[in-house]
Amino acid sequence: MKKNPNLECDVLIIGGGLVGLTLGHALAGAGLSAVVLDRADPAKMQDNTFDGRASAIARGTKQMLQVLDLWGAMAPAAAPILDIRVSDARVGEQPSPLFLHYDHREVGDQPLGYIVENRAIRRGLFGALPREGMTLLAPCTLESLERGAHAVEATLGDGRRVTARLAVSAEGRNARLRDEARIEVTRWDYPQSGIVCTVEHSLPHEGVAHENFLPSGPFAMLPLTDDAEGNHRSSIVWTEKRSLVDHLMALPEADFSKEIARRFGDSLGTLKAVGPRWSYPLSLLLADRYIDNRLALVGDAAHGIHPIAGQGLNLGLRDVAALSEVLVDAARLGLDVGAATVLERYPQWRHFDGLALVAVTDALNRLFSNDIAPVRLARDLGLAAVQRIPPLKRLFMRHAMGLEGDLPRLIKGQPL
């Protein structure tokens, strides 16, 4: 007798990136069944050339990954952030003497967070499979999704069907399910692109993350772990005018390294760009709603922010923590996890956080991405003022660490 190839689960997750895979692990670890669907081949997603980005993992996010038994595999590739130095600067000039310095010792004895290459995060997520209750279908395409009154039914590219109580879009900014549900979004394309690469430097970074605000946009030098040969490394997130990016990306390695040094200086000694370079257009996105009939949005499907604060992945994983808690609590009460009365708690919990970070990152980018003298003086004085008011600085630090606000259990380091 031929086995039925169709699947049934509690939650169908469309998108097997960092956010979607983490959601699958969280739900399966708490007793719900999850199917994660992605069009990309997992082997390619773990390849060194797939994505050159590194992500900031806030302390609260690290606590969540520990609870889900995912952090251990990522930890060897995680560089601790012990200090953050924020300064105003011009290309080729020394940064302003008025700066903001976050020292982890002001809020305890643990790092403020970690910088981890995305490929290491992916390998940790894939390496935790198989997990009971979680099925990964990849590479696999979604042909259609019907959302009914009591269930959703997905038809896959290979003809199989998946029936679930709830569909979750973790598809990123161009989320198909969000658009099919006619959920409106606020969008803004910045006249900037982000350039991402890895640099080697002759002096150790000592766990210090630098963010220099230049007239064209923020230039971040983020600590990475040393490579196998002991070379000191950092990840660069370089915001530049979109009109200049093609020229910069085409420069020979030596000239490209010189452009990096002009923007950062020599505090880490000799700088050398290594490996591939990537560039991404920068934009803002905020969905008007996070839920629809038997549908929830997480991560960049719900909100896309400027990388100025390095909080994009943390914001998406807080969505995962909150939605997981909502669904698991409902299931334990015997409720339908896809019902509107269950789902409405999720946007009530998460919409303000998404809106606030979209607004703050947009305002910071506009404030610092210019060279208007009075504005520059005002922002330098603002940085210096925060530096000199310890209670205010500690509050900002705790926000950056993901430890302020109405936190889900996972972010607090508690199991679901």
CSV table of C-alpha atoms in Angstrom, one decimal:
chain,number,residue,atom,x,y,z
A,1,MET,CA,0.0,0.0,0.0
A,2,LYS,CA,1.4,3.4,-1.0
A,3,LYS,CA,2.2,5.7,1.8
A,4,ASN,CA,0.3,9.0,1.9
A,5,PRO,CA,2.9,11.7,1.0
A,6,ASN,CA,0.8,14.6,2.4
A,7,LEU,CA,1.6,16.2,5.8
A,8,GLU,CA,-0.4,17.5,8.7
A,9,CYS,CA,1.0,19.9,11.3
A,10,ASP,CA,0.1,22.6,13.8
A,11,VAL,CA,2.1,25.4,12.1
A,12,LEU,CA,3.4,25.7,8.5
A,13,ILE,CA,6.3,28.1,8.3
A,14,ILE,CA,7.1,29.6,4.9
A,15,GLY,CA,10.7,30.6,4.8
A,16,GLY,CA,13.7,28.6,6.2
A,17,GLY,CA,16.1,31.5,7.0
A,18,LEU,CA,17.4,32.4,10.4
A,19,VAL,CA,14.0,33.5,11.7
A,20,GLY,CA,11.9,30.7,10.2
A,21,LEU,CA,14.2,27.9,11.3
A,22,THR,CA,14.4,29.3,14.8
A,23,LEU,CA,10.6,29.4,15.0
A,24,GLY,CA,10.4,25.8,13.9
A,25,HIS,CA,12.9,24.8,16.6
A,26,ALA,CA,11.1,26.8,19.3
A,27,LEU,CA,7.6,25.3,18.5
A,28,ALA,CA,8.9,21.7,18.1
A,29,GLY,CA,10.8,21.9,21.4
A,30,ALA,CA,7.6,22.9,23.2
A,31,GLY,CA,5.4,20.1,21.8
A,32,LEU,CA,3.9,21.7,18.6
A,33,SER,CA,4.5,20.2,15.2
A,34,ALA,CA,6.0,22.5,12.6
A,35,VAL,CA,6.8,22.1,8.9
A,36,VAL,CA,9.3,24.6,7.5
A,37,LEU,CA,9.3,25.2,3.8
A,38,ASP,CA,12.1,26.9,1.8
A,39,ARG,CA,13.0,27.1,-1.9
A,40,ALA,CA,16.7,27.2,-1.3
A,41,ASP,CA,19.0,24.1,-0.9
A,42,PRO,CA,20.2,23.8,2.7
A,43,ALA,CA,23.7,22.9,1.5
A,44,LYS,CA,23.9,26.1,-0.5
A,45,MET,CA,22.6,28.2,2.4
A,46,GLN,CA,25.5,26.9,4.6
A,47,ASP,CA,28.1,27.7,1.9
A,48,ASN,CA,30.7,30.4,2.6
A,49,THR,CA,29.6,32.3,-0.5
A,50,PHE,CA,25.8,32.3,0.2
A,51,ASP,CA,25.7,35.4,2.5
A,52,GLY,CA,28.6,37.5,3.8
A,53,ARG,CA,26.7,39.2,6.5
A,54,ALA,CA,27.3,38.9,10.3
A,55,SER,CA,24.7,39.6,12.8
A,56,ALA,CA,24.7,41.2,16.2
A,57,ILE,CA,23.2,38.7,18.8
A,58,ALA,CA,22.0,40.7,21.8
A,59,ARG,CA,22.3,39.2,25.2
A,60,GLY,CA,18.6,38.5,25.4
A,61,THR,CA,18.7,36.8,22.0
A,62,LYS,CA,21.6,34.7,23.2
A,63,GLN,CA,19.6,33.6,26.2
A,64,MET,CA,16.8,32.5,23.9
A,65,LEU,CA,19.2,30.5,21.7
A,66,GLN,CA,20.6,28.8,24.8
A,67,VAL,CA,17.2,27.7,26.0
A,68,LEU,CA,16.5,26.2,22.6
A,69,ASP,CA,19.8,24.3,22.7
A,70,LEU,CA,21.0,26.2,19.6
A,71,TRP,CA,23.7,28.4,21.1
A,72,GLY,CA,26.3,25.7,21.8
A,73,ALA,CA,27.0,25.1,18.1
A,74,MET,CA,27.3,28.8,17.4
A,75,ALA,CA,29.3,29.8,20.4
A,76,PRO,CA,32.8,29.0,18.9
A,77,ALA,CA,32.1,31.5,16.1
A,78,ALA,CA,30.7,34.2,18.4
A,79,ALA,CA,32.9,37.1,19.1
A,80,PRO,CA,31.9,38.9,22.4
A,81,ILE,CA,31.1,42.6,22.3
A,82,LEU,CA,32.7,44.1,25.4
A,83,ASP,CA,32.6,47.7,24.4
A,84,ILE,CA,30.8,49.8,21.8
A,85,ARG,CA,32.3,53.1,20.7
A,86,VAL,CA,30.0,55.5,18.7
A,87,SER,CA,31.6,58.7,17.2
A,88,ASP,CA,30.9,61.3,14.5
A,89,ALA,CA,33.5,61.6,11.7
A,90,ARG,CA,34.3,62.7,8.2
A,91,VAL,CA,36.2,60.6,5.6
A,92,GLY,CA,39.9,61.0,6.1
A,93,GLU,CA,39.6,62.8,9.4
A,94,GLN,CA,39.9,61.9,13.0
A,95,PRO,CA,36.5,61.2,14.8
A,96,SER,CA,35.0,63.9,16.9
A,97,PRO,CA,36.4,64.1,20.5
A,98,LEU,CA,32.8,64.0,21.6
A,99,PHE,CA,31.8,60.3,21.6
A,100,LEU,CA,29.6,57.7,23.3
A,101,HIS,CA,31.3,54.6,24.9
A,102,TYR,CA,29.4,51.6,26.2
A,103,ASP,CA,31.5,49.5,28.5
A,104,HIS,CA,30.0,46.1,29.4
A,105,ARG,CA,31.3,46.4,33.0
A,106,GLU,CA,28.8,49.2,33.6
A,107,VAL,CA,25.9,46.7,33.5
A,108,GLY,CA,27.5,43.5,34.8
A,109,ASP,CA,30.2,41.0,33.9
A,110,GLN,CA,28.7,39.5,30.7
A,111,PRO,CA,29.3,40.8,27.2
A,112,LEU,CA,26.8,43.3,25.7
A,113,GLY,CA,26.2,40.8,22.9
A,114,TYR,CA,28.0,38.9,20.2
A,115,ILE,CA,28.9,39.2,16.5
A,116,VAL,CA,28.3,35.9,14.6
A,117,GLU,CA,28.6,35.3,10.9
A,118,ASN,CA,25.3,34.3,9.5
A,119,ARG,CA,26.7,31.2,8.0
A,120,ALA,CA,27.7,30.0,11.5
A,121,ILE,CA,24.2,30.7,12.7
A,122,ARG,CA,22.7,28.8,9.8
A,123,ARG,CA,25.0,25.8,10.4
A,124,GLY,CA,23.9,25.8,14.1
A,125,LEU,CA,20.2,25.8,13.1
A,126,PHE,CA,20.6,23.1,10.4
A,127,GLY,CA,23.0,21.1,12.7
A,128,ALA,CA,20.2,20.8,15.3
A,129,LEU,CA,18.1,18.8,12.9
A,130,PRO,CA,16.5,16.4,12.9
A,131,ARG,CA,14.3,17.5,15.8
A,132,GLU,CA,11.2,15.6,16.8
A,133,GLY,CA,8.1,17.5,15.7
A,134,MET,CA,9.9,19.6,13.1
A,135,THR,CA,10.0,18.8,9.4
A,136,LEU,CA,12.2,20.8,6.9
A,137,LEU,CA,11.1,20.7,3.3
A,138,ALA,CA,13.9,22.2,1.2
A,139,PRO,CA,14.5,22.8,-1.6
A,140,CYS,CA,10.8,23.0,-2.1
A,141,THR,CA,8.4,25.5,-3.6
A,142,LEU,CA,5.0,26.7,-2.5
A,143,GLU,CA,2.5,26.6,-5.4
A,144,SER,CA,-0.5,27.9,-3.5
A,145,LEU,CA,-1.9,28.4,0.0
A,146,GLU,CA,-5.6,28.3,0.8
A,147,ARG,CA,-6.6,29.8,4.2
A,148,GLY,CA,-10.0,28.5,5.3
A,149,ALA,CA,-12.1,29.0,8.4
A,150,HIS,CA,-10.6,26.1,10.3
A,151,ALA,CA,-7.2,25.3,8.6
A,152,VAL,CA,-4.8,26.2,5.9
A,153,GLU,CA,-3.8,23.9,3.0
A,154,ALA,CA,-0.6,24.4,1.0
A,155,THR,CA,0.0,22.8,-2.3
A,156,LEU,CA,3.7,22.2,-3.0
A,157,GLY,CA,5.7,22.3,-6.2
A,158,ASP,CA,6.0,18.5,-6.1
A,159,GLY,CA,2.3,18.0,-5.8
A,160,ARG,CA,2.2,17.2,-2.0
A,161,ARG,CA,-0.2,19.0,0.3
A,162,VAL,CA,0.4,20.3,3.8
A,163,THR,CA,-2.5,21.0,6.2
A,164,ALA,CA,-2.0,23.1,9.2
A,165,ARG,CA,-3.8,25.2,11.8
A,166,LEU,CA,-1.7,28.3,11.1
A,167,ALA,CA,0.6,29.6,8.3
A,168,VAL,CA,3.5,31.8,9.3
A,169,SER,CA,5.3,34.0,6.7
A,170,ALA,CA,9.0,34.2,7.4
A,171,GLU,CA,9.7,35.0,3.8
A,172,GLY,CA,11.5,38.3,4.2
A,173,ARG,CA,10.7,41.7,2.9
A,174,ASN,CA,9.2,40.5,-0.4
A,175,ALA,CA,6.7,38.2,1.5
A,176,ARG,CA,4.3,36.6,-1.0
A,177,LEU,CA,1.8,35.5,1.7
A,178,ARG,CA,1.7,39.0,3.2
A,179,ASP,CA,0.9,40.5,-0.2
A,180,GLU,CA,-1.7,37.8,-1.1
A,181,ALA,CA,-3.4,38.7,2.2
A,182,ARG,CA,-3.5,42.3,1.1
A,183,ILE,CA,-1.7,43.5,4.2
A,184,GLU,CA,-0.5,47.0,3.4
A,185,VAL,CA,3.0,48.0,4.1
A,186,THR,CA,4.8,51.3,4.5
A,187,ARG,CA,8.0,51.3,2.4
A,188,TRP,CA,10.9,53.7,2.0
A,189,ASP,CA,14.0,53.1,-0.2
A,190,TYR,CA,17.0,54.9,1.2
A,191,PRO,CA,19.4,56.5,-1.3
A,192,GLN,CA,22.0,54.2,0.3
A,193,SER,CA,23.4,50.6,0.0
A,194,GLY,CA,25.1,48.5,2.5
A,195,ILE,CA,28.5,47.1,1.7
A,196,VAL,CA,29.5,44.0,3.7
A,197,CYS,CA,32.9,42.3,3.8
A,198,THR,CA,35.5,40.9,6.2
A,199,VAL,CA,38.8,42.6,7.0
A,200,GLU,CA,41.9,41.4,8.6
A,201,HIS,CA,43.8,43.9,10.9
A,202,SER,CA,47.2,43.7,12.4
A,203,LEU,CA,46.1,44.7,16.0
A,204,PRO,CA,43.4,42.8,18.0
A,205,HIS,CA,40.0,44.4,18.3
A,206,GLU,CA,39.8,43.6,22.1
A,207,GLY,CA,36.0,43.0,21.7
A,208,VAL,CA,35.3,46.6,20.7
A,209,ALA,CA,32.6,47.4,18.2
A,210,HIS,CA,33.0,50.7,16.4
A,211,GLU,CA,30.3,52.8,14.7
A,212,ASN,CA,31.6,55.9,12.9
A,213,PHE,CA,28.9,58.2,11.6
A,214,LEU,CA,30.0,59.5,8.2
A,215,PRO,CA,28.1,62.0,6.0
A,216,SER,CA,27.1,59.2,3.6
A,217,GLY,CA,25.9,56.9,6.4
A,218,PRO,CA,27.2,54.8,9.4
A,219,PHE,CA,30.4,52.8,9.0
A,220,ALA,CA,30.5,49.9,11.5
A,221,MET,CA,33.6,47.7,12.3
A,222,LEU,CA,32.3,44.7,14.3
A,223,PRO,CA,34.5,42.2,16.0
A,224,LEU,CA,34.8,38.6,14.7
A,225,THR,CA,36.7,35.6,16.0
A,226,ASP,CA,40.2,35.1,14.7
A,227,ASP,CA,40.5,32.8,11.8
A,228,ALA,CA,42.2,29.4,11.8
A,229,GLU,CA,45.6,31.0,11.2
A,230,GLY,CA,45.2,33.4,14.1
A,231,ASN,CA,44.5,36.5,11.9
A,232,HIS,CA,42.5,39.2,13.6
A,233,ARG,CA,39.2,39.8,11.8
A,234,SER,CA,36.3,42.2,11.9
A,235,SER,CA,33.1,42.5,9.8
A,236,ILE,CA,32.3,45.7,8.1
A,237,VAL,CA,28.8,47.1,7.5
A,238,TRP,CA,29.4,50.2,5.4
A,239,THR,CA,26.5,52.4,4.4
A,240,GLU,CA,27.3,54.4,1.3
A,241,LYS,CA,25.5,56.5,-1.3
A,242,ARG,CA,24.0,54.1,-3.7
A,243,SER,CA,25.5,56.1,-6.7
A,244,LEU,CA,29.0,55.2,-5.5
A,245,VAL,CA,28.6,51.6,-4.6
A,246,ASP,CA,29.2,50.0,-8.0
A,247,HIS,CA,32.5,51.9,-8.3
A,248,LEU,CA,33.6,50.9,-4.8
A,249,MET,CA,32.6,47.3,-5.3
A,250,ALA,CA,34.7,47.1,-8.5
A,251,LEU,CA,37.9,48.4,-6.9
A,252,PRO,CA,41.0,46.2,-6.7
A,253,GLU,CA,41.6,44.7,-3.3
A,254,ALA,CA,44.4,47.1,-2.4
A,255,ASP,CA,42.4,50.2,-3.4
A,256,PHE,CA,39.3,48.9,-1.6
A,257,SER,CA,41.3,48.3,1.6
A,258,LYS,CA,42.5,51.9,1.3
A,259,GLU,CA,39.0,53.2,1.1
A,260,ILE,CA,38.1,51.3,4.3
A,261,ALA,CA,41.2,52.7,6.1
A,262,ARG,CA,40.2,56.3,5.0
A,263,ARG,CA,36.8,55.8,6.7
A,264,PHE,CA,38.0,54.0,9.8
A,265,GLY,CA,41.5,55.1,10.6
A,266,ASP,CA,44.5,53.2,11.9
A,267,SER,CA,43.4,52.2,15.4
A,268,LEU,CA,43.5,48.5,14.4
A,269,GLY,CA,46.7,48.8,12.5
A,270,THR,CA,47.0,47.7,8.9
A,271,LEU,CA,43.6,46.8,7.3
A,272,LYS,CA,43.1,44.4,4.5
A,273,ALA,CA,39.8,43.3,2.9
A,274,VAL,CA,39.6,39.6,2.5
A,275,GLY,CA,37.2,37.3,0.8
A,276,PRO,CA,34.1,38.2,-1.2
A,277,ARG,CA,32.2,41.5,-0.9
A,278,TRP,CA,28.5,41.9,-1.0
A,279,SER,CA,26.2,45.0,-1.4
A,280,TYR,CA,22.5,45.4,-0.6
A,281,PRO,CA,20.1,48.2,-1.2
A,282,LEU,CA,18.8,49.6,2.1
A,283,SER,CA,15.1,50.2,2.7
A,284,LEU,CA,12.5,50.5,5.4
A,285,LEU,CA,9.4,48.4,5.7
A,286,LEU,CA,6.6,48.1,8.2
A,287,ALA,CA,3.5,46.0,7.8
A,288,ASP,CA,0.2,47.6,8.9
A,289,ARG,CA,-0.9,44.3,10.4
A,290,TYR,CA,1.0,41.3,11.7
A,291,ILE,CA,-1.9,38.8,11.4
A,292,ASP,CA,-4.7,37.9,9.0
A,293,ASN,CA,-7.0,34.9,8.8
A,294,ARG,CA,-4.8,31.9,10.0
A,295,LEU,CA,-1.7,33.9,9.1
A,296,ALA,CA,1.1,35.6,11.1
A,297,LEU,CA,4.1,37.6,9.9
A,298,VAL,CA,7.5,37.4,11.6
A,299,GLY,CA,10.9,39.0,11.0
A,300,ASP,CA,11.4,41.0,7.8
A,301,ALA,CA,8.0,40.0,6.5
A,302,ALA,CA,6.6,42.3,9.2
A,303,HIS,CA,9.3,44.9,9.5
A,304,GLY,CA,12.6,45.8,7.8
A,305,ILE,CA,14.9,48.3,9.4
A,306,HIS,CA,18.1,50.2,8.6
A,307,PRO,CA,21.2,48.3,9.9
A,308,ILE,CA,22.4,51.4,11.8
A,309,ALA,CA,21.8,49.8,15.1
A,310,GLY,CA,22.4,46.2,14.2
A,311,GLN,CA,19.1,45.1,15.6
A,312,GLY,CA,17.4,43.5,12.6
A,313,LEU,CA,17.8,39.8,13.5
A,314,ASN,CA,17.2,40.5,17.2
A,315,LEU,CA,13.9,42.2,16.4
A,316,GLY,CA,12.9,39.2,14.3
A,317,LEU,CA,13.9,36.6,16.9
A,318,ARG,CA,11.8,38.6,19.5
A,319,ASP,CA,8.9,38.0,17.2
A,320,VAL,CA,9.7,34.3,17.2
A,321,ALA,CA,9.9,34.3,21.0
A,322,ALA,CA,6.6,36.1,21.4
A,323,LEU,CA,4.6,34.1,18.8
A,324,SER,CA,6.0,30.9,20.1
A,325,GLU,CA,4.8,31.8,23.6
A,326,VAL,CA,1.3,32.8,22.4
A,327,LEU,CA,0.9,29.6,20.4
A,328,VAL,CA,2.3,27.2,23.0
A,329,ASP,CA,0.2,28.8,25.8
A,330,ALA,CA,-2.9,28.4,23.6
A,331,ALA,CA,-2.2,24.8,22.8
A,332,ARG,CA,-1.7,23.9,26.4
A,333,LEU,CA,-5.2,25.3,27.1
A,334,GLY,CA,-6.6,23.1,24.3
A,335,LEU,CA,-7.2,26.1,22.0
A,336,ASP,CA,-6.9,26.3,18.2
A,337,VAL,CA,-3.5,27.9,17.6
A,338,GLY,CA,-4.7,29.5,14.4
A,339,ALA,CA,-7.9,31.1,15.8
A,340,ALA,CA,-8.2,34.9,15.6
A,341,THR,CA,-8.8,35.1,19.3
A,342,VAL,CA,-5.4,33.4,19.9
A,343,LEU,CA,-3.5,35.4,17.3
A,344,GLU,CA,-4.6,38.8,18.4
A,345,ARG,CA,-2.3,38.7,21.4
A,346,TYR,CA,0.8,38.6,19.1
A,347,PRO,CA,0.5,42.0,17.4
A,348,GLN,CA,-0.6,43.6,20.6
A,349,TRP,CA,2.7,42.4,22.1
A,350,ARG,CA,5.0,43.0,19.1
A,351,HIS,CA,3.7,45.9,17.0
A,352,PHE,CA,5.0,48.7,19.2
A,353,ASP,CA,8.5,47.2,19.3
A,354,GLY,CA,8.7,46.9,15.5
A,355,LEU,CA,7.3,50.4,15.0
A,356,ALA,CA,9.6,51.9,17.6
A,357,LEU,CA,12.8,50.4,16.0
A,358,VAL,CA,11.7,51.3,12.5
A,359,ALA,CA,11.2,54.9,13.7
A,360,VAL,CA,14.4,55.1,15.8
A,361,THR,CA,16.7,53.6,13.1
A,362,ASP,CA,15.2,55.9,10.4
A,363,ALA,CA,15.6,59.0,12.6
A,364,LEU,CA,19.2,58.1,13.5
A,365,ASN,CA,20.1,57.6,9.9
A,366,ARG,CA,18.6,60.9,8.8
A,367,LEU,CA,20.2,62.7,11.8
A,368,PHE,CA,23.7,61.4,11.2
A,369,SER,CA,23.9,60.9,7.4
A,370,ASN,CA,24.6,64.5,6.6
A,371,ASP,CA,27.3,67.1,7.1
A,372,ILE,CA,25.3,70.1,8.1
A,373,ALA,CA,27.4,72.0,10.6
A,374,PRO,CA,24.7,73.0,13.2
A,375,VAL,CA,23.2,69.5,13.0
A,376,ARG,CA,26.6,67.9,13.4
A,377,LEU,CA,27.4,70.0,16.5
A,378,ALA,CA,24.0,69.2,18.0
A,379,ARG,CA,24.4,65.4,17.6
A,380,ASP,CA,28.0,65.5,18.9
A,381,LEU,CA,26.7,67.3,22.0
A,382,GLY,CA,24.0,64.7,22.3
A,383,LEU,CA,26.4,61.8,22.3
A,384,ALA,CA,28.6,63.6,24.8
A,385,ALA,CA,25.5,64.2,27.0
A,386,VAL,CA,24.5,60.6,27.1
A,387,GLN,CA,28.1,59.7,27.9
A,388,ARG,CA,28.0,61.9,31.0
A,389,ILE,CA,24.6,60.7,32.3
A,390,PRO,CA,25.3,57.1,33.6
A,391,PRO,CA,21.6,56.2,34.4
A,392,LEU,CA,20.5,57.2,30.9
A,393,LYS,CA,23.5,55.4,29.3
A,394,ARG,CA,22.8,52.2,31.2
A,395,LEU,CA,19.1,52.4,30.0
A,396,PHE,CA,20.3,52.7,26.4
A,397,MET,CA,22.7,49.8,26.9
A,398,ARG,CA,20.0,47.5,28.3
A,399,HIS,CA,17.8,48.3,25.3
A,400,ALA,CA,20.6,47.4,23.0
A,401,MET,CA,21.1,44.2,24.9
A,402,GLY,CA,17.4,43.3,24.4
A,403,LEU,CA,16.7,43.3,28.2
A,404,GLU,CA,14.1,46.1,28.4
A,405,GLY,CA,10.3,46.0,27.8
A,406,ASP,CA,7.7,43.3,28.1
A,407,LEU,CA,9.9,40.4,27.3
A,408,PRO,CA,8.8,36.9,26.2
A,409,ARG,CA,10.0,34.0,28.4
A,410,LEU,CA,12.6,32.8,25.9
A,411,ILE,CA,14.3,36.2,25.8
A,412,LYS,CA,14.4,36.1,29.6
A,413,GLY,CA,16.2,32.8,29.4
A,414,GLN,CA,13.2,30.8,30.5
A,415,PRO,CA,11.8,27.7,28.7
A,416,LEU,CA,8.4,27.9,27.0
